[in-house]
Amino acid sequence: MLKLRRRVKVRLKKRYGQHLLISAGVAKKILDVAELGDGDIVVEIGPGTGSLTKEILKTPIKELHCIEIDPEMISELKKLEDERLRIHQADASEFDYCELGKELILLGNLPYNVASLIIEKTVFCHHCVKLAVFMVQKEVAEKLIKCSSWLGCFVNTLFQTNYVMTVPPRFFLPPPKVQSAVIKLVRKENKTEIDLKKYKAFLTTLFSFRRKTLRNKFTEDLLQKALIDPLKRVEELSLEEIQRLFFVYQLEGA
Ligand code: SAH
């Protein structure tokens, strides 16, 4: 049983990746980066006992939706009295964010075991998410800000990604074994529509067997049309090249 403050008593559960943020400075930085303003509809993922939630509610936002899976945390959150607050007991990796608004801001110290799934979900919901500021494992953050994995490419196609800062374990209770980091995702105002299900399938295939050269994965003809050297490996491709390859791949009905 953890007593955080006098009134907060919760049993922390490993299976939900519960590492509560105990640094007011880091919470403040997350909010500075998000630049919350009048009329914003904010979604907090994994609010836990509500340390970040309380800070969000000090800003002039219009609504705050909290998505939390653990009923014990929900009981704590319900103690926060604010008419802008809506609490949803749900799995954030399966939640349809677009039900909540059209230009959402997503925030959260994410449960690390499902962080990648939540980020994937964020990309699928890009039409209704204009900005996301997330705390994730540092290693995951480093992969997400570049195109070196299928998910990194997926995110960077739809969002401008920025590494905000590293957060050491001592700022959490209990401290995680790894370093954490805050990342910021700002939606790119792309004109071209992408079929994201097909794009995901393409990227996961492209990034499997990374050591293989591209001519082992695609026909020479297709690579030539996409103006890509068939002797390259996936890690040598830029995001632009990957997108070009995807468009040619689709056109060819491959
Ligand atoms: N934001 C809080 C807690 C972060 S710990 C703080 O910084 O103090 C991660 C939180 O996500 C926990 O409250 C945990 O119960 C919740 N969580 C874990 N898996 C989840 C899921 N799939 N969907 C929604 N919330 C989840």
Coordinates of N, CA and C and ligand atoms in Angstrom, one line a residue, residues 15-22 44-52 67-70 73 90-93 108-114 118 172, ligand 1:
R15 N 1.4 -4.8 -13.3 CA 0.8 -5.1 -14.7 C 0.3 -3.9 -15.4
Y16 N 0.0 -2.8 -14.6 CA -0.4 -1.6 -15.3 C 0.7 -0.6 -15.4
G17 N 1.9 -1.0 -15.2 CA 3.0 -0.1 -15.4 C 2.9 1.2 -14.6
Q18 N 2.6 1.0 -13.4 CA 2.3 2.2 -12.6 C 3.6 2.8 -11.9
H19 N 4.1 3.8 -12.5 CA 5.2 4.6 -11.9 C 4.7 6.1 -11.9
L20 N 4.4 6.5 -10.7 CA 3.7 7.8 -10.6 C 4.8 8.9 -10.7
L21 N 4.4 9.9 -11.4 CA 5.4 11.1 -11.5 C 5.3 11.9 -10.2
I22 N 6.4 12.1 -9.6 CA 6.4 12.9 -8.3 C 7.1 14.2 -8.4
E44 N -6.1 13.0 -21.1 CA -5.0 12.5 -20.4 C -5.0 11.0 -20.3
I45 N -4.0 10.3 -20.8 CA -3.9 8.9 -20.8 C -3.2 8.3 -19.5
G46 N -3.8 7.5 -18.8 CA -3.2 6.9 -17.6 C -3.0 8.0 -16.5
P47 N -4.0 8.6 -16.1 CA -3.8 9.7 -15.1 C -3.4 9.3 -13.7
G48 N -3.6 8.0 -13.4 CA -3.2 7.4 -12.1 C -3.9 8.2 -11.0
T49 N -3.1 8.6 -10.0 CA -3.7 9.3 -8.8 C -4.0 10.8 -9.1
G50 N -3.6 11.2 -10.3 CA -4.0 12.6 -10.7 C -3.0 13.7 -10.5
S51 N -1.7 13.4 -10.4 CA -0.8 14.5 -10.2 C -0.7 15.4 -11.4
L52 N -0.7 14.9 -12.6 CA -0.7 15.7 -13.8 C -2.1 16.3 -14.0
I67 N -8.4 8.9 -19.3 CA -8.7 7.5 -19.7 C -7.8 6.6 -18.8
E68 N -8.4 5.9 -17.9 CA -7.6 5.1 -16.9 C -8.3 3.7 -16.8
I69 N -7.4 2.7 -16.7 CA -7.9 1.3 -16.7 C -8.1 0.8 -15.3
D70 N -7.4 1.3 -14.3 CA -7.4 0.7 -12.9 C -8.5 1.3 -12.1
M73 N -7.5 3.6 -9.2 CA -7.1 4.9 -9.6 C -8.3 5.8 -9.9
A90 N -11.3 2.7 -19.1 CA -11.1 2.0 -20.4 C -9.6 1.7 -20.7
D91 N -9.4 0.9 -21.6 CA -8.0 0.6 -22.1 C -7.7 1.6 -23.2
A92 N -6.7 2.4 -22.9 CA -6.3 3.5 -23.8 C -5.8 3.1 -25.1
S93 N -5.3 1.8 -25.1 CA -4.8 1.3 -26.4 C -5.9 0.9 -27.4
G108 N 0.2 12.5 -21.4 CA 0.2 11.4 -20.5 C 1.6 10.9 -20.2
N109 N 1.7 10.5 -18.9 CA 2.9 9.7 -18.5 C 2.4 8.2 -18.8
L110 N 2.8 7.7 -20.0 CA 2.2 6.5 -20.5 C 2.6 5.3 -19.7
P111 N 1.7 4.3 -19.5 CA 2.1 3.0 -19.0 C 3.0 2.4 -20.0
Y112 N 4.3 2.1 -19.6 CA 5.3 1.7 -20.6 C 5.0 0.4 -21.3
N113 N 4.3 -0.5 -20.6 CA 4.0 -1.8 -21.3 C 3.1 -1.6 -22.5
V114 N 2.3 -0.6 -22.6 CA 1.4 -0.4 -23.7 C 1.7 0.9 -24.5
I118 N -0.4 2.6 -27.7 CA -1.1 3.9 -27.6 C -0.6 4.9 -28.6
F172 N 10.1 9.3 -10.2 CA 8.9 8.5 -10.2 C 8.8 7.7 -8.9
Ligands
SAH1 N1 0.0 9.9 -14.9 C1 0.2 9.3 -13.6 C2 0.4 7.8 -13.6 C3 1.3 7.2 -14.6 S1 1.5 5.5 -14.4 C4 1.4 10.0 -13.0 O1 2.3 10.5 -13.7 O2 1.6 10.0 -11.8 C5 0.5 4.9 -15.8 C6 -0.9 4.9 -15.5 O3 -1.6 4.3 -16.7 C7 -1.4 4.1 -14.3 O4 -2.4 4.9 -13.6 C8 -2.1 2.9 -14.9 O5 -3.1 2.3 -14.1 C9 -2.6 3.4 -16.2 N2 -2.8 2.4 -17.3 C10 -2.1 1.2 -17.4 N3 -2.5 0.6 -18.6 C11 -3.5 1.3 -19.1 C12 -4.3 1.2 -20.2 N4 -4.1 0.2 -21.1 N5 -5.2 2.1 -20.5 C13 -5.4 3.2 -19.6 N6 -4.6 3.4 -18.5 C14 -3.7 2.5 -18.3

